[in-house]
PDB file of C-alpha atoms in Angstrom:
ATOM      1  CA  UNK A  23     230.554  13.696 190.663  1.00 72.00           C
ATOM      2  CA  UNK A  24     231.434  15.990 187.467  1.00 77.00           C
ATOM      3  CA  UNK A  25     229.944  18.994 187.646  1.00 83.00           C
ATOM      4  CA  UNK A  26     230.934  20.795 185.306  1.00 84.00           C
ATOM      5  CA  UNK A  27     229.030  18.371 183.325  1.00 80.00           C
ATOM      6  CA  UNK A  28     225.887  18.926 185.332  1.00 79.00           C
ATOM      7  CA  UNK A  29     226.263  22.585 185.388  1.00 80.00           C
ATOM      8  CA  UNK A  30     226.447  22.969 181.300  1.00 81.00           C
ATOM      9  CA  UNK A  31     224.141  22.579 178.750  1.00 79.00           C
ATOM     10  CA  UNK A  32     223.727  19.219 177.003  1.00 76.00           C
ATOM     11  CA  UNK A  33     224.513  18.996 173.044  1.00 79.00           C
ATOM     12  CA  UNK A  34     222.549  19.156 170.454  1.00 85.00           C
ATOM     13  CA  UNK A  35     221.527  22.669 171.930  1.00 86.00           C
ATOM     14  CA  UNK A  36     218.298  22.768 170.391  1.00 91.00           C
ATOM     15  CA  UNK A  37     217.159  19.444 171.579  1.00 90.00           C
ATOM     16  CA  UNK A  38     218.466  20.123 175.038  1.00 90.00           C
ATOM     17  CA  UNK A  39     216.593  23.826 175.014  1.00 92.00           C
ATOM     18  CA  UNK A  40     212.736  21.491 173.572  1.00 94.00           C
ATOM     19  CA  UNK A  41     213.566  19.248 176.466  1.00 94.00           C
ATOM     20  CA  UNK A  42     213.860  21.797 179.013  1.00 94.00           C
ATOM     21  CA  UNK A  43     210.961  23.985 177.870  1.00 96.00           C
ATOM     22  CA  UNK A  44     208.618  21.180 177.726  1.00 96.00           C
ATOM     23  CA  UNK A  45     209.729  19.874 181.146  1.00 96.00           C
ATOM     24  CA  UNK A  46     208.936  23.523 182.750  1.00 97.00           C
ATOM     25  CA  UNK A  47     206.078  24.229 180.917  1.00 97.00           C
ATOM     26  CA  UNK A  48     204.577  20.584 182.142  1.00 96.00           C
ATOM     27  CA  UNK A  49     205.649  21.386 185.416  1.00 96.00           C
ATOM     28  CA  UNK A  50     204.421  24.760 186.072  1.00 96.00           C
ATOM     29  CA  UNK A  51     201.152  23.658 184.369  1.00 96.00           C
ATOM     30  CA  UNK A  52     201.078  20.458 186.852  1.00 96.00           C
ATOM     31  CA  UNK A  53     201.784  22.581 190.039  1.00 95.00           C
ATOM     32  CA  UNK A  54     199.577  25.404 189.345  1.00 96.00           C
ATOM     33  CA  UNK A  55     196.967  24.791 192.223  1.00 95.00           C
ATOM     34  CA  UNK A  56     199.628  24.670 194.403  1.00 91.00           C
ATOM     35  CA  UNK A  57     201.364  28.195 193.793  1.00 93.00           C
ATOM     36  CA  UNK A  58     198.252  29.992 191.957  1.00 94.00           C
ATOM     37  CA  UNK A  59     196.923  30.903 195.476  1.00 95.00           C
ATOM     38  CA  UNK A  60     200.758  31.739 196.902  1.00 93.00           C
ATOM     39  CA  UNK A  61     201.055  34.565 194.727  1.00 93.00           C
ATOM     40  CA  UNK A  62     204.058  36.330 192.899  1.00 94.00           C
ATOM     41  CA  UNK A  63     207.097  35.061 195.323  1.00 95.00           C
ATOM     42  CA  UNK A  64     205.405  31.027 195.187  1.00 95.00           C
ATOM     43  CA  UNK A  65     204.884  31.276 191.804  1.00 95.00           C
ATOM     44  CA  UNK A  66     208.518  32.410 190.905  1.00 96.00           C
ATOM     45  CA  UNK A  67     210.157  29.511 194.157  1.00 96.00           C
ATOM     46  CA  UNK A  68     208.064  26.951 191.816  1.00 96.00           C
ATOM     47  CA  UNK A  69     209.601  28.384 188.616  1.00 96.00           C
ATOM     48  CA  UNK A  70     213.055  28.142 189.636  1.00 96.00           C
ATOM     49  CA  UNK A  71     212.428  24.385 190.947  1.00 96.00           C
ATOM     50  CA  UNK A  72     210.599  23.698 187.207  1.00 96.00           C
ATOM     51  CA  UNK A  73     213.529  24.600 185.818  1.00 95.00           C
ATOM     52  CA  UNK A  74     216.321  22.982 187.422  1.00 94.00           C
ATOM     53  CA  UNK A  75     214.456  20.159 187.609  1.00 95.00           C
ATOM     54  CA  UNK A  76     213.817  20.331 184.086  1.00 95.00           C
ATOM     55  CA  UNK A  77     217.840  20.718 183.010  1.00 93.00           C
ATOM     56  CA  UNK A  78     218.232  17.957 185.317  1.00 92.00           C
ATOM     57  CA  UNK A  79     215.948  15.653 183.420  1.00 93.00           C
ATOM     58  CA  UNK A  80     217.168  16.811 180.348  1.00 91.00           C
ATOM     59  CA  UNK A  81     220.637  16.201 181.018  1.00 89.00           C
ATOM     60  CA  UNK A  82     219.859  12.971 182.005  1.00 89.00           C
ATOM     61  CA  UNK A  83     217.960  12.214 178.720  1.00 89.00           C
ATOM     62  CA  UNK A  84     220.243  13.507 177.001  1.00 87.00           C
ATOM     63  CA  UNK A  85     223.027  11.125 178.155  1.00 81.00           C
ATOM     64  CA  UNK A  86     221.558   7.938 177.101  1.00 73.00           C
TER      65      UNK A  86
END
């Protein structure tokens, strides 16, 4: 597996930086009754998830 290319961010930069923010912002907004009762440290676990998960998916977008 390359991972530097995983590890860096995708080109166009601005493209990759739209895909990313929508894919968090969807995420956060999808998970919210799951760490809106968890509090501070659930909210900020779910935050760090939404956003790899997010460069992942861009990345992967990206590609094509």
């Amino acid at each position: 597996m390359n991972w530097k290319w995983l590890l860096t961010a995708a080109e166009p930069r601005p493209r990759y930086v739209l895909l990313v923010v929508i894919g968090v912002v969807l995420m956060m907004t999808l998970t919210y009754p799951i760490w809106q009762p968890g509090g501070r440290g659930m909210a900020a676990f779910t935050a760090v998830c939404a956003v790899v998960l997010s460069h992942l998916s861009a990345k992967f977008v990206m590609r094509r």
